[in-house]
Amino acid sequence: MNDPATINTDDILLYKLQKYLPWFYVSIDTVSLIIHSIIAIFSYIFYGSIIVLLIKNRKNKLFGTFFYYCVILNGFVNIFFHLDNFFTSVLLSYEPFLEKVAPTEPNYWYAPLYYIGFFFTHFLYYNIFIISVNRMVMLTWPLKVNHIFENKKKLFTIFGILIAGIPHLYLLVTPAYFSISSSIYTNNKNVGKFINVMWNGVEELPLKITAINCGIFTIATFLVNLFNIYLLMKKGHKKIKVVVVVIVHYVNKNKQPQRTVHSSAVGESSLP
C-alpha cells in the first residue's frame, strides 16, 4: 500500500481547481449539499405529484391496475430510501452536521437505521423486476394478467418485503455507529461514515449479499426487458404488415371496378 505522504496529488481534479480557485475546495461540502438538496426537492415534488395523481385516479380502471400500484409503491420507497441515504451518507460530508452526530460509540439503537437502507435497496430492485414481468405478461398473455397480478397485489408486496428483509435480518443484532475519518483525498478534511460492527471473518457479508441479490435482479430485469422490446418490435412488425395488406386490398378493390367498366365500354363499342 502506498504511503499517503508519498502519493502524488497533482492529477486529482479538486487539487487542480484549488490552484486557480482557492475558495472552491474549502466550500465543496457546502456546494455538494446544496446540489443534493436542490435535486432532492425537485425529486420529492415530482414523485409527490405523481403519487397524488395516481391515488386520486385509483378508481379509474387504468390507474387501478397492478402496474400503477407498483409505480406508487416504488415512489414511496424511493422517497424513504433517499431520505435515509441523505441523512446517513450525504450530510456526513457536511462538517457542521458531522460535528453534531459523530463520532459515536457502537450502539444497537442504530441497527434498525443501518438495516433499513439495505431493505430499501433490495425492495427497489425486486419491485422494478416485478414491473418488468408484469409488462411481459401483458404482452404475451393479456387475458391472464388479472388472474396472475391484479388479484394478488398484497401477496406480491408481502413476498417483496420478505425477499428484501430476510437476507439482512442479522444486521438488527449488530451495533452501528457514526465515525469520522480524513485522508489526502479529502484534503485532510473530516468526513463521516455510518458503519456497523460485524463479526470477525464476515465483515463484508452485507455487501456480498447485496451484490448477489441485486445482481440477480438486475440481470433478470435486463433479460425480461430485452424480451419485452422484442415482443413490442414483433407486434409492431405485425401491425405494419396488417396495414400494408389493408392498403393493398383497398387499392385493388378500387381498381377492380375501373377494369370492369372499361371492359364493358369496350364490349359496348364493338356491338353493331
Coordinates of C-alpha atoms in Angstrom, one line a residue:
M1 CA 0.0 0.0 0.0
N2 CA 1.3 3.5 -0.9
D3 CA 2.3 5.8 1.9
P4 CA -0.1 8.8 1.9
A5 CA 2.8 11.1 2.3
T6 CA 4.3 9.9 -1.0
I7 CA 1.1 9.9 -3.1
N8 CA 1.2 12.4 -6.0
T9 CA -1.9 14.5 -5.8
D10 CA -1.2 16.7 -8.9
D11 CA -3.6 14.6 -11.0
I12 CA -6.6 15.0 -8.6
L13 CA -9.1 17.3 -10.2
L14 CA -10.0 19.1 -7.0
Y15 CA -6.4 19.9 -6.3
K16 CA -6.1 21.4 -9.8
L17 CA -9.1 23.5 -9.3
Q18 CA -7.9 24.7 -6.0
K19 CA -4.8 26.2 -7.6
Y20 CA -7.0 28.5 -9.7
L21 CA -10.0 28.8 -7.3
P22 CA -8.6 28.7 -3.7
W23 CA -12.1 29.0 -2.3
F24 CA -13.5 26.1 -4.3
Y25 CA -12.4 23.2 -2.3
V26 CA -12.9 24.9 1.1
S27 CA -16.7 25.0 0.4
I28 CA -17.0 21.9 -1.7
D29 CA -19.1 20.2 1.0
T30 CA -21.5 23.1 1.1
V31 CA -21.7 23.1 -2.7
S32 CA -22.4 19.4 -2.7
L33 CA -25.0 19.7 0.0
I34 CA -26.8 22.5 -2.0
I35 CA -26.8 20.5 -5.2
H36 CA -28.1 17.3 -3.5
S37 CA -30.8 19.4 -1.7
I38 CA -32.0 21.0 -4.9
I39 CA -32.2 17.7 -6.7
A40 CA -34.0 16.2 -3.7
I41 CA -36.6 19.0 -3.5
F42 CA -37.4 18.7 -7.2
S43 CA -37.5 14.9 -7.0
Y44 CA -39.8 15.0 -4.0
I45 CA -42.1 17.4 -5.8
F46 CA -42.3 15.3 -8.9
Y47 CA -42.7 12.0 -7.0
G48 CA -45.3 13.5 -4.7
S49 CA -47.3 14.9 -7.7
I50 CA -47.2 11.6 -9.5
I51 CA -48.2 9.7 -6.4
V52 CA -51.1 12.1 -5.6
L53 CA -52.3 11.9 -9.2
L54 CA -52.3 8.1 -9.2
I55 CA -54.0 7.8 -5.8
K56 CA -56.7 10.3 -6.9
N57 CA -57.4 8.3 -10.1
R58 CA -57.1 4.9 -8.4
K59 CA -60.7 4.1 -9.1
N60 CA -60.0 4.6 -12.8
K61 CA -59.8 1.2 -14.4
L62 CA -56.4 2.1 -16.0
F63 CA -54.7 3.7 -12.9
G64 CA -56.1 1.0 -10.6
T65 CA -54.0 -1.7 -12.3
F66 CA -51.2 -3.7 -10.7
F67 CA -48.6 -1.7 -12.8
Y68 CA -49.6 1.6 -11.4
Y69 CA -49.9 0.1 -7.9
C70 CA -46.2 -0.9 -8.2
V71 CA -45.3 2.6 -9.5
I72 CA -46.9 4.2 -6.4
L73 CA -45.1 1.7 -4.2
N74 CA -41.9 2.4 -6.0
G75 CA -42.3 6.2 -5.5
F76 CA -42.8 5.8 -1.7
V77 CA -39.9 3.5 -1.3
N78 CA -37.7 5.8 -3.4
I79 CA -38.5 8.8 -1.3
F80 CA -37.8 7.0 2.0
F81 CA -34.6 5.5 0.6
H82 CA -33.4 8.9 -0.4
L83 CA -34.2 10.4 3.0
D84 CA -32.3 7.6 4.7
N85 CA -29.3 8.0 2.4
F86 CA -29.4 11.8 2.7
F87 CA -29.0 11.7 6.5
T88 CA -26.7 8.7 6.8
S89 CA -24.4 9.5 3.8
V90 CA -24.7 12.8 2.0
L91 CA -24.9 15.0 5.2
L92 CA -21.9 13.3 6.7
S93 CA -19.7 15.2 4.2
Y94 CA -21.0 18.5 5.6
E95 CA -18.9 19.3 8.6
P96 CA -21.4 21.4 10.6
F97 CA -23.8 18.4 10.6
L98 CA -21.0 15.9 11.1
E99 CA -19.8 17.6 14.2
K100 CA -23.2 17.1 15.8
V101 CA -23.7 13.4 15.0
A102 CA -20.2 11.9 15.0
P103 CA -18.3 10.2 16.3
T104 CA -20.5 7.9 18.3
E105 CA -20.0 4.6 20.1
P106 CA -21.3 1.4 18.5
N107 CA -25.0 1.2 19.6
Y108 CA -27.8 -1.3 18.9
W109 CA -30.2 1.6 18.6
Y110 CA -28.6 2.5 15.3
A111 CA -29.0 -1.1 14.0
P112 CA -32.5 -0.6 12.5
L113 CA -31.4 2.6 10.8
Y114 CA -28.5 0.7 9.2
Y115 CA -30.7 -2.2 8.3
I116 CA -33.4 -0.1 6.6
G117 CA -31.0 1.2 4.0
F118 CA -30.3 -2.4 2.8
F119 CA -34.0 -3.2 2.9
F120 CA -35.0 -0.3 0.7
T121 CA -32.2 -1.2 -1.8
H122 CA -33.4 -4.8 -2.2
F123 CA -37.0 -3.9 -2.4
L124 CA -36.5 -1.4 -5.2
Y125 CA -34.6 -4.0 -7.3
Y126 CA -37.4 -6.5 -6.6
N127 CA -40.2 -4.1 -7.4
I128 CA -38.6 -3.0 -10.7
F129 CA -38.2 -6.6 -11.7
I130 CA -41.9 -7.3 -10.9
I131 CA -43.0 -4.3 -13.0
S132 CA -41.0 -5.7 -16.0
V133 CA -42.5 -9.2 -15.5
N134 CA -46.0 -7.6 -15.4
R135 CA -45.3 -5.9 -18.7
M136 CA -44.1 -9.1 -20.3
V137 CA -47.3 -11.0 -19.2
M138 CA -49.4 -8.1 -20.6
L139 CA -47.7 -8.5 -24.0
T140 CA -47.8 -12.3 -24.1
W141 CA -50.9 -13.4 -22.2
P142 CA -53.1 -10.2 -21.8
L143 CA -56.1 -12.3 -20.7
K144 CA -54.2 -13.8 -17.8
V145 CA -52.9 -10.5 -16.3
N146 CA -55.9 -10.2 -13.9
H147 CA -55.5 -13.7 -12.7
I148 CA -51.8 -13.5 -12.2
F149 CA -51.3 -10.0 -10.8
E150 CA -54.5 -7.9 -10.3
N151 CA -56.0 -10.2 -7.6
K152 CA -52.6 -10.8 -5.8
K153 CA -51.3 -7.3 -5.1
K154 CA -50.9 -7.9 -1.4
L155 CA -49.3 -11.2 -2.0
F156 CA -46.6 -9.8 -4.3
T157 CA -46.0 -6.9 -1.8
I158 CA -45.6 -9.3 1.1
F159 CA -43.3 -11.5 -1.0
G160 CA -41.2 -8.5 -1.8
I161 CA -40.9 -7.4 1.8
L162 CA -39.7 -10.9 2.7
I163 CA -37.1 -11.0 -0.1
A164 CA -35.9 -7.5 0.8
G165 CA -36.0 -8.0 4.6
I166 CA -34.8 -11.6 5.4
P167 CA -31.3 -11.5 3.8
H168 CA -30.1 -8.8 6.2
L169 CA -32.0 -9.6 9.4
Y170 CA -28.7 -10.2 11.2
L171 CA -27.9 -6.5 10.9
L172 CA -30.6 -5.9 13.6
V173 CA -28.3 -7.6 16.1
T174 CA -25.1 -5.8 15.1
P175 CA -24.4 -2.4 16.6
A176 CA -23.9 0.5 14.2
Y177 CA -22.2 3.9 14.7
F178 CA -21.0 7.1 13.1
S179 CA -17.3 7.5 12.6
I180 CA -15.0 10.4 11.4
S181 CA -12.1 9.9 9.1
S182 CA -9.9 12.1 6.9
S183 CA -7.3 11.4 4.2
I184 CA -5.3 13.1 1.5
Y185 CA -8.2 12.5 -0.9
T186 CA -10.5 14.7 1.2
N187 CA -7.7 17.4 1.6
N188 CA -7.4 16.1 5.2
K189 CA -11.0 17.3 5.9
N190 CA -13.2 15.3 8.2
V191 CA -15.9 13.1 6.5
G192 CA -18.3 10.8 8.2
K193 CA -19.3 7.2 7.7
F194 CA -22.2 5.2 9.0
I195 CA -21.0 1.6 9.6
N196 CA -21.7 -1.3 11.7
V197 CA -19.6 -3.8 13.8
M198 CA -19.7 -7.2 12.0
W199 CA -18.4 -10.5 13.4
N200 CA -14.8 -11.4 12.7
G201 CA -14.3 -13.0 9.3
V202 CA -17.6 -11.8 7.8
E203 CA -17.1 -8.1 7.7
E204 CA -18.0 -7.8 4.0
L205 CA -21.1 -10.1 4.3
P206 CA -23.7 -7.2 3.9
L207 CA -22.1 -6.0 0.7
K208 CA -21.7 -9.5 -0.7
I209 CA -25.3 -10.4 -0.1
T210 CA -26.4 -7.1 -1.7
A211 CA -24.2 -7.7 -4.7
I212 CA -25.6 -11.2 -5.2
N213 CA -29.2 -10.3 -4.6
C214 CA -29.3 -7.1 -6.6
G215 CA -27.0 -8.6 -9.3
I216 CA -29.5 -11.4 -9.9
F217 CA -32.5 -9.0 -10.1
T218 CA -30.5 -6.6 -12.4
I219 CA -29.7 -9.4 -14.8
A220 CA -33.2 -10.9 -14.7
T221 CA -34.8 -7.4 -15.2
F222 CA -32.4 -6.7 -18.1
L223 CA -33.3 -10.0 -19.8
V224 CA -37.1 -9.6 -19.3
N225 CA -36.9 -6.0 -20.7
L226 CA -35.0 -7.3 -23.7
F227 CA -37.8 -9.8 -24.3
N228 CA -40.3 -7.1 -23.9
I229 CA -38.6 -5.0 -26.5
Y230 CA -38.5 -8.0 -28.8
L231 CA -42.3 -8.5 -28.3
L232 CA -43.0 -4.9 -29.0
M233 CA -41.0 -4.9 -32.2
K234 CA -42.6 -8.1 -33.2
K235 CA -46.1 -6.7 -32.6
G236 CA -45.0 -3.5 -34.4
H237 CA -44.0 -5.5 -37.5
K238 CA -47.3 -7.4 -37.4
K239 CA -49.2 -4.1 -37.3
I240 CA -47.1 -2.8 -40.2
K241 CA -47.9 -6.0 -42.2
V242 CA -51.6 -5.6 -41.5
V243 CA -51.6 -2.0 -42.6
V244 CA -49.8 -2.9 -45.8
V245 CA -52.3 -5.7 -46.5
V246 CA -55.2 -3.4 -45.9
I247 CA -53.7 -0.7 -48.1
V248 CA -53.1 -3.2 -50.9
H249 CA -56.5 -4.7 -50.6
Y250 CA -58.1 -1.2 -50.6
V251 CA -56.1 -0.3 -53.8
N252 CA -57.0 -3.5 -55.6
K253 CA -60.6 -3.1 -54.6
N254 CA -60.8 0.4 -56.0
K255 CA -59.0 -0.7 -59.2
Q256 CA -61.3 -3.7 -59.9
P257 CA -64.5 -1.7 -60.8
Q258 CA -62.5 0.5 -63.2
R259 CA -61.4 -2.5 -65.1
T260 CA -64.9 -3.9 -65.2
V261 CA -66.3 -0.6 -66.5
H262 CA -63.6 -0.4 -69.1
S263 CA -64.3 -3.9 -70.3
S264 CA -68.0 -3.1 -70.6
A265 CA -67.3 0.0 -72.5
V266 CA -65.1 -1.9 -75.0
G267 CA -67.8 -4.5 -75.3
E268 CA -70.5 -1.9 -76.0
S269 CA -68.4 -0.2 -78.6
S270 CA -67.9 -3.4 -80.5
L271 CA -71.7 -4.1 -80.9
P272 CA -73.2 -3.3 -84.2

